[in-house]
Coordinates of C-alpha atoms in Angstrom, one line a residue:
X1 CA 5.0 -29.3 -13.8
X2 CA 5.6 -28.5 -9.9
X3 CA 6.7 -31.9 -8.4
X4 CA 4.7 -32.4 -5.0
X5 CA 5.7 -34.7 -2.2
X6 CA 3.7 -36.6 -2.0
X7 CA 1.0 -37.3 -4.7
X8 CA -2.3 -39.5 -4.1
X9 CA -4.4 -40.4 -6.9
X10 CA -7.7 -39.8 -5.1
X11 CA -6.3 -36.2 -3.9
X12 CA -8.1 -33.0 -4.8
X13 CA -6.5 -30.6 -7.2
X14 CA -7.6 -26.9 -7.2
X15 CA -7.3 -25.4 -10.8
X16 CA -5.9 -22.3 -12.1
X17 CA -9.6 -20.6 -11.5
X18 CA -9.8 -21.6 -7.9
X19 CA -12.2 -24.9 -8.8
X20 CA -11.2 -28.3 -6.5
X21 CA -11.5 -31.3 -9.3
X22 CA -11.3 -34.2 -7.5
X23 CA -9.1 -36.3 -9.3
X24 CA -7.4 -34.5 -12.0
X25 CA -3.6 -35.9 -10.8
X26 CA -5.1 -39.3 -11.1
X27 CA -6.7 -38.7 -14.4
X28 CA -4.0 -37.1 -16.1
X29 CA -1.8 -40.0 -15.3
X30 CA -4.1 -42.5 -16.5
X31 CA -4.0 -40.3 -19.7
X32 CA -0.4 -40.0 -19.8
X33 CA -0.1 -43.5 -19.8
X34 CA -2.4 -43.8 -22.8
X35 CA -1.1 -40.7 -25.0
X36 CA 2.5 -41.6 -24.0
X37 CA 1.8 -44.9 -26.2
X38 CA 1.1 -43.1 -29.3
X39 CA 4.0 -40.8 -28.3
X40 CA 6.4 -43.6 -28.1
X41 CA 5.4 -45.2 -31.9
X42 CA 6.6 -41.6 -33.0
X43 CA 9.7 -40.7 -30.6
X44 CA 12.4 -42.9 -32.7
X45 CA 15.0 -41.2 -34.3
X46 CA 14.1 -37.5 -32.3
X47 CA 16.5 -36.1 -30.5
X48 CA 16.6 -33.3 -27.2
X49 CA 19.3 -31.5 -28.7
X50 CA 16.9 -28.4 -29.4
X51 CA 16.3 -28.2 -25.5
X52 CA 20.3 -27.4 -25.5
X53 CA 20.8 -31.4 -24.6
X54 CA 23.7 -32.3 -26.1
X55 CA 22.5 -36.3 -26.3
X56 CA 22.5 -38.9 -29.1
X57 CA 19.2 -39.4 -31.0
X58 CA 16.3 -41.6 -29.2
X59 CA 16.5 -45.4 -30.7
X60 CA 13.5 -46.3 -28.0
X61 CA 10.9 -45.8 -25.8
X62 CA 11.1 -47.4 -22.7
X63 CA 8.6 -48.3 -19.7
X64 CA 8.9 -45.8 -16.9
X65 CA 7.3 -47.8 -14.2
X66 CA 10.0 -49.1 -11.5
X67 CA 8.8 -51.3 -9.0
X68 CA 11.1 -50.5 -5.7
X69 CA 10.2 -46.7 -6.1
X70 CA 7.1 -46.2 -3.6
X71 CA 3.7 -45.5 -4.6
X72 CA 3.5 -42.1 -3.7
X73 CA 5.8 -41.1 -6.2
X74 CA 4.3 -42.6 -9.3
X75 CA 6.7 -42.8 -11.6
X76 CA 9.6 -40.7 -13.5
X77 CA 8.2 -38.7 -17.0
X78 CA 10.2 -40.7 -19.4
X79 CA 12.8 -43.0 -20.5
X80 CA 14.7 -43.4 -23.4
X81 CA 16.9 -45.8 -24.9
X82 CA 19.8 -43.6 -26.6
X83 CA 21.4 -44.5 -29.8
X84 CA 24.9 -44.7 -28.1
X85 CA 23.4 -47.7 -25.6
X86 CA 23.0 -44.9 -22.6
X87 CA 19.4 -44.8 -21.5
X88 CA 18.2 -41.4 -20.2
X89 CA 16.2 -40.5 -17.6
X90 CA 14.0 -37.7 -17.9
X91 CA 11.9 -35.2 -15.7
X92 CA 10.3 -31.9 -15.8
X93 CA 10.3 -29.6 -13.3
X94 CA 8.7 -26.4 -12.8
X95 CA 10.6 -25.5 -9.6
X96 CA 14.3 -25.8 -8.2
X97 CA 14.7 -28.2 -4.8
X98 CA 17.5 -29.6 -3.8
X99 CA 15.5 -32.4 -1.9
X100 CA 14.2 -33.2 -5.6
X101 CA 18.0 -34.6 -6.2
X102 CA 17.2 -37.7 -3.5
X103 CA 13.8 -38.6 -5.9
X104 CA 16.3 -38.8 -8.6
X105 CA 18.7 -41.1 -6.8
X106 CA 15.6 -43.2 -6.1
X107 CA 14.7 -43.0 -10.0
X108 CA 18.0 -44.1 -10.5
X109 CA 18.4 -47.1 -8.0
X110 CA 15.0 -48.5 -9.3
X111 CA 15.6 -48.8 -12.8
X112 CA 19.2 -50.3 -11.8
X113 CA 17.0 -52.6 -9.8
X114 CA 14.5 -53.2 -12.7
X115 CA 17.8 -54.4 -15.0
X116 CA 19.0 -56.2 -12.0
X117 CA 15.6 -58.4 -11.8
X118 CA 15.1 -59.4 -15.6
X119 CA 18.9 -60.5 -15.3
X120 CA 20.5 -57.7 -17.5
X121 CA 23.4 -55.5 -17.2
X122 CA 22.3 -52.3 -16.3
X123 CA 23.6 -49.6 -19.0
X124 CA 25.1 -46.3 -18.3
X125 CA 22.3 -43.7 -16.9
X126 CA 21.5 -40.4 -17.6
X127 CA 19.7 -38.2 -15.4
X128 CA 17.9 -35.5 -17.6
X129 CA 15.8 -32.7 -16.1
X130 CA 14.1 -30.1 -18.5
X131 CA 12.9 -27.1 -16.0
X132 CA 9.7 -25.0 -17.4
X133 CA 10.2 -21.0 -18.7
X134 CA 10.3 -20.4 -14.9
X135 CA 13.5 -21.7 -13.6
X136 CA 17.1 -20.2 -15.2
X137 CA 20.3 -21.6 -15.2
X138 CA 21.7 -19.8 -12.4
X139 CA 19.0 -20.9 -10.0
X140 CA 20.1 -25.0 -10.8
X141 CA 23.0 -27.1 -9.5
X142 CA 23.7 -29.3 -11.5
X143 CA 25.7 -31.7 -9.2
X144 CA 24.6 -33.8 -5.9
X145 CA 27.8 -35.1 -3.6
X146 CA 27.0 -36.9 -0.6
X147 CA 30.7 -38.4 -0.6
X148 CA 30.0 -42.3 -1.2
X149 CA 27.5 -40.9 -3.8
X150 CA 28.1 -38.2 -6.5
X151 CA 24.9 -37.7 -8.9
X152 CA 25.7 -35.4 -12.0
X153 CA 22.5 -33.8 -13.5
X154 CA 21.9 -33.0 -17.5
X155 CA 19.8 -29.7 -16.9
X156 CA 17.6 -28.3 -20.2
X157 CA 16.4 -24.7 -19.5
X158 CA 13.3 -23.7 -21.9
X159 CA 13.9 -20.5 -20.2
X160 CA 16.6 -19.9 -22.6
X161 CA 14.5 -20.9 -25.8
X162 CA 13.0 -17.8 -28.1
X163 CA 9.5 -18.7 -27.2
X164 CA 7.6 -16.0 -29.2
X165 CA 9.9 -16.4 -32.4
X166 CA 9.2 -20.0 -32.2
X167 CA 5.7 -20.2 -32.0
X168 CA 5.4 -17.5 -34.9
X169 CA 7.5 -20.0 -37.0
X170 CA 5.5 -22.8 -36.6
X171 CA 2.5 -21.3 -36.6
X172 CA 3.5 -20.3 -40.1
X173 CA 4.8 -23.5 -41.3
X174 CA 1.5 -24.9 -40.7
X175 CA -0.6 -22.8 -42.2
X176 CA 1.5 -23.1 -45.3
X177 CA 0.9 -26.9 -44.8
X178 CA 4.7 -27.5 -44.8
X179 CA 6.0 -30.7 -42.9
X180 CA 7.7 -30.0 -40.0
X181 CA 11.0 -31.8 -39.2
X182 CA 12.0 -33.7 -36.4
X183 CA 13.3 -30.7 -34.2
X184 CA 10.4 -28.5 -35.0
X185 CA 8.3 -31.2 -33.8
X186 CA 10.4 -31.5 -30.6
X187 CA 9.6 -27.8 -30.1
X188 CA 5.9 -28.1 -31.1
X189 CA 5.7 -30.6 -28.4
X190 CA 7.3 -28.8 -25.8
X191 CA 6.7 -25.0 -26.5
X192 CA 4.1 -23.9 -24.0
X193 CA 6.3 -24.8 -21.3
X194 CA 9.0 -22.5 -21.8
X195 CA 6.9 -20.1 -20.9
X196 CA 7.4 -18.2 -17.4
X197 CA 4.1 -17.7 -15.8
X198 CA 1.5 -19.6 -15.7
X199 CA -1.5 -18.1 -17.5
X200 CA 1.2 -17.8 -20.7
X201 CA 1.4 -21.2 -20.4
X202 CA -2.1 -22.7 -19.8
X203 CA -3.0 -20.7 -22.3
X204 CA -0.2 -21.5 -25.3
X205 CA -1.2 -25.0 -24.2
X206 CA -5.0 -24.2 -25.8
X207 CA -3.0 -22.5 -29.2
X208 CA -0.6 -25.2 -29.6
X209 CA -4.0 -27.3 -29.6
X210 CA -5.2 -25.8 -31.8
X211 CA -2.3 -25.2 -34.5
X212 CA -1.2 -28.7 -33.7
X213 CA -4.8 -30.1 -35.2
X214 CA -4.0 -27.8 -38.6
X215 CA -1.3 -30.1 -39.5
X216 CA -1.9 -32.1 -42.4
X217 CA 0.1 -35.1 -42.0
X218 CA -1.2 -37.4 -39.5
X219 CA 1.4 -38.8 -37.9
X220 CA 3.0 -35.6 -37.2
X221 CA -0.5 -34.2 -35.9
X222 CA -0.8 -37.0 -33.6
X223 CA 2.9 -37.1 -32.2
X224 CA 2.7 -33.6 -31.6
X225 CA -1.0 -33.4 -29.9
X226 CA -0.2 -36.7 -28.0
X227 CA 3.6 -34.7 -26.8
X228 CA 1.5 -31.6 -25.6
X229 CA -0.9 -33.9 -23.8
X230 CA 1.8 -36.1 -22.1
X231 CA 4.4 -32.9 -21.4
X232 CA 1.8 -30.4 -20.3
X233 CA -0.3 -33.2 -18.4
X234 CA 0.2 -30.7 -15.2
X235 CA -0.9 -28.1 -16.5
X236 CA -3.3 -28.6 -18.9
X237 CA -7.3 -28.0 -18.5
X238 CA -9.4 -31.0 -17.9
X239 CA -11.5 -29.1 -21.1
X240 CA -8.6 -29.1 -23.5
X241 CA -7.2 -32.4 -22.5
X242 CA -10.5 -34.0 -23.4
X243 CA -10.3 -31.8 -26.6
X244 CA -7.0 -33.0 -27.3
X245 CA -7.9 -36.6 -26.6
X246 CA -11.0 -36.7 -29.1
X247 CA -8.3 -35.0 -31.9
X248 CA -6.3 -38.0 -31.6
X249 CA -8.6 -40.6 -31.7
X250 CA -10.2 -39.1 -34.8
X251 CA -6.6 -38.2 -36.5
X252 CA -6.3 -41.7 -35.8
X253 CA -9.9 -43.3 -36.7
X254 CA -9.4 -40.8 -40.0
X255 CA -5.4 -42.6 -40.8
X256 CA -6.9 -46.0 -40.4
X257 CA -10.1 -44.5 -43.1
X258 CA -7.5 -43.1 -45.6
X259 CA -5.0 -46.7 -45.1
X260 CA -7.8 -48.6 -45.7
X261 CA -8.9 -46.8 -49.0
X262 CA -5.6 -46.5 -49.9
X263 CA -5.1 -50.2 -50.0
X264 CA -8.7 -50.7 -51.8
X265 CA -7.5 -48.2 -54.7
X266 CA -3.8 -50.7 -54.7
X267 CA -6.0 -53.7 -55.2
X268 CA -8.1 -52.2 -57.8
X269 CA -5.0 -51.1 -59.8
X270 CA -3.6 -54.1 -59.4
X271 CA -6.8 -55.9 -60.7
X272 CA -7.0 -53.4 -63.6
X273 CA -3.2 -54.1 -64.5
X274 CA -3.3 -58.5 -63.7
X275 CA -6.8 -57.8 -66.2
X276 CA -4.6 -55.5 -68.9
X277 CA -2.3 -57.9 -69.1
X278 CA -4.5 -60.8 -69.5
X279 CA -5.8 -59.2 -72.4
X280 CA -2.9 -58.0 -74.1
X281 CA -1.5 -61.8 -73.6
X282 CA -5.6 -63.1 -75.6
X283 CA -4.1 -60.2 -78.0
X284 CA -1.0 -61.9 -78.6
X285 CA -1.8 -65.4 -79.2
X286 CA -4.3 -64.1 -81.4
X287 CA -1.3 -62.4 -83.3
X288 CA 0.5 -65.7 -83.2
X289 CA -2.1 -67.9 -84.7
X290 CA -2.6 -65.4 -87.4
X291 CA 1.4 -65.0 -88.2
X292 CA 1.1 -68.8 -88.5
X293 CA -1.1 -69.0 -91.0
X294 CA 0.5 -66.9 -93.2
X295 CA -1.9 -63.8 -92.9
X296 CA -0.2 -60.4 -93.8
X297 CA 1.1 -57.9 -91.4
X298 CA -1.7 -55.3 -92.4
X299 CA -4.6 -57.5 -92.0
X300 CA -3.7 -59.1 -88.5
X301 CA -3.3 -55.2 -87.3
X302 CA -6.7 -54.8 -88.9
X303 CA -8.4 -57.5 -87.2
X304 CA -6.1 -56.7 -83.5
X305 CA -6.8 -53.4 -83.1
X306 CA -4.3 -53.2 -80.0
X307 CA -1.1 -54.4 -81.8
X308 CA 0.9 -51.8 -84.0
X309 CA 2.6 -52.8 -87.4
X310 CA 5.6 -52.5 -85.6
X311 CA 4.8 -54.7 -82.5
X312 CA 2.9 -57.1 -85.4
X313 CA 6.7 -57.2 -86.9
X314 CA 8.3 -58.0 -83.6
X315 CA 6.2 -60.9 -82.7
X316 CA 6.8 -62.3 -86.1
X317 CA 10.8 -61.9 -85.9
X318 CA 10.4 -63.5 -82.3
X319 CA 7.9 -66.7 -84.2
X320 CA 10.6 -66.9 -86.7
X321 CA 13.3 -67.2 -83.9
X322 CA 11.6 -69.8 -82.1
X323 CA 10.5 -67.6 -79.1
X324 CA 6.9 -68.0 -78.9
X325 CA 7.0 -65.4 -75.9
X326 CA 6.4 -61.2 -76.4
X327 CA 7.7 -59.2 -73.9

């Protein structure tokens, strides 16, 4: 999650064993870009408040790329359109820097440029930063005042979350195959993170993998293996985030399988029932015909084997009232 100055997407990126992969920034971001997609069908509705954000509910997704911030700097995690009309900012850090407080202004200044380009008014801003397990609260200033500018931060610390308790109560939820809610989810998603060094993380990252691919409902096992691959895209092994990709893409080839048969089993009960009802209407002006010529109650239930006395006896009444229709 460390932020770097200045990031190139050709650069070399030496790996938690010692390796150089050449590449790895610049792949990850690709991939964040993809997974993020699939993130953002799922993200409606969720909220950070379980990061100790106290922030209305997401009602969007929107696109992070701002065109006046330079290239080095790629572009901010996320942003979110809040159900109050505020859109939100949001970064993750994995160190404190005071110099990191000038990106933000730039974050800030583009997407007020972005509105200012397509003509809209720019809504209020929130500046959101979520630091890993290894920064705490007392480290963080919150505030930035260079007199004819005053930026106010919205820190999250997953320090402060109960990492081990949580993990143990998903891990159990899921191997009940209990649906999660929406702040379990958030916590799924963002869990390795909170933890301090970095071998606990990389490898809670590889669990969460794991346990995340033992949910049963598919939209829940995508959103949260698509949130671990976008929020851990820093730390996360080029092994496991291939892993992770080929989960998704079957989660997803396998909810497009079970859609499809779902809808062939609709349209065959719906044949059965159009074909039921064809053939109890054959039945009925069968009955009619008969009750018109006079023939008794017992033989026309004789010869229509699907009609009771009693159903016999209410097409009659309805023959005799000049409704020639049974319902």
């Amino acid at each position: 999650m460390k932020k770097t100055k200045k990031r190139k997407r050709s650069s070399a990126v030496t790996a938690a064993d010692g390796t150089a992969h050449t590449n790895l920034g610049a792949i990850a971001y690709q991939n964040k870009d993809i997974t993020s997609k699939l993130l953002a069908e799922n993200f409606k509705g969720k909220t950070f408040r379980v990061y100790g954000l106290d922030i209305p509910e997401v009602k969007a997704v929107l696109p992070t790329n701002i065109p006046s911030v330079r290239a080095n700097e790629l572009r901010l995690d996320n942003l979110f359109e809040l159900a109050d009309g505020t859109v939100a900012l949001v970064d993750y850090e994995s160190e404190y820097a005071k110099e990191n407080k000038v990106k933000y202004l730039n974050y800030l200044a583009g997407i007020a440029d972005r509105y200012q380009r397509e003509r809209k008014t720019c809504p209020r801003l929130r500046m959101i930063v979520i630091y890993t397990g290894d920064i705490e609260r007392r480290q963080v200033s919150a505030e930035y005042d260079i007199g004819a500018v005053r930026m106010k931060l919205e820190p999250a610390f997953l320090s402060e979350l109960d990492s081990g308790g949580l993990f143990r109560h998903l891990k159990e939820k899921v191997e009940r195959n209990e649906p999660l809610n929406d702040e379990e989810l958030m916590e799924f998603i963002i869990l390795p993170l909170s933890y301090r060094k970095r071998e606990e993380k990389e490898e809670k990252i590889r669990e969460s993998v794991s346990l995340a691919a033992q949910i049963q409902d598919r939209n829940q096992q995508v959103f949260a293996l698509a949130g671990i691959l976008t929020f851990a895209d820093k730390l996360i092994d080029m092994e496991t985030a291939n892993k992770t990709r080929r989960m998704i893409e079957m989660t997803k080839i396998g909810w497009i399988i079970e859609q499809e048969k779902q809808e062939v089993i609709a349209k065959a009960e719906e044949a059965i029932a159009k074909a039921e009802a064809e053939k109890r209407q054959a039945a009925k002006e069968s009955v009619i015909k008969m009750i018109k010529k006079n023939y008794s109650t017992e033989e026309i239930a004789f010869i229509v084997s699907s009609f009771s006395q009693d159903e016999i006896e209410a097409v009659r009444r309805e023959c005799a009232d000049g409704l020639p229709e049974y319902h």
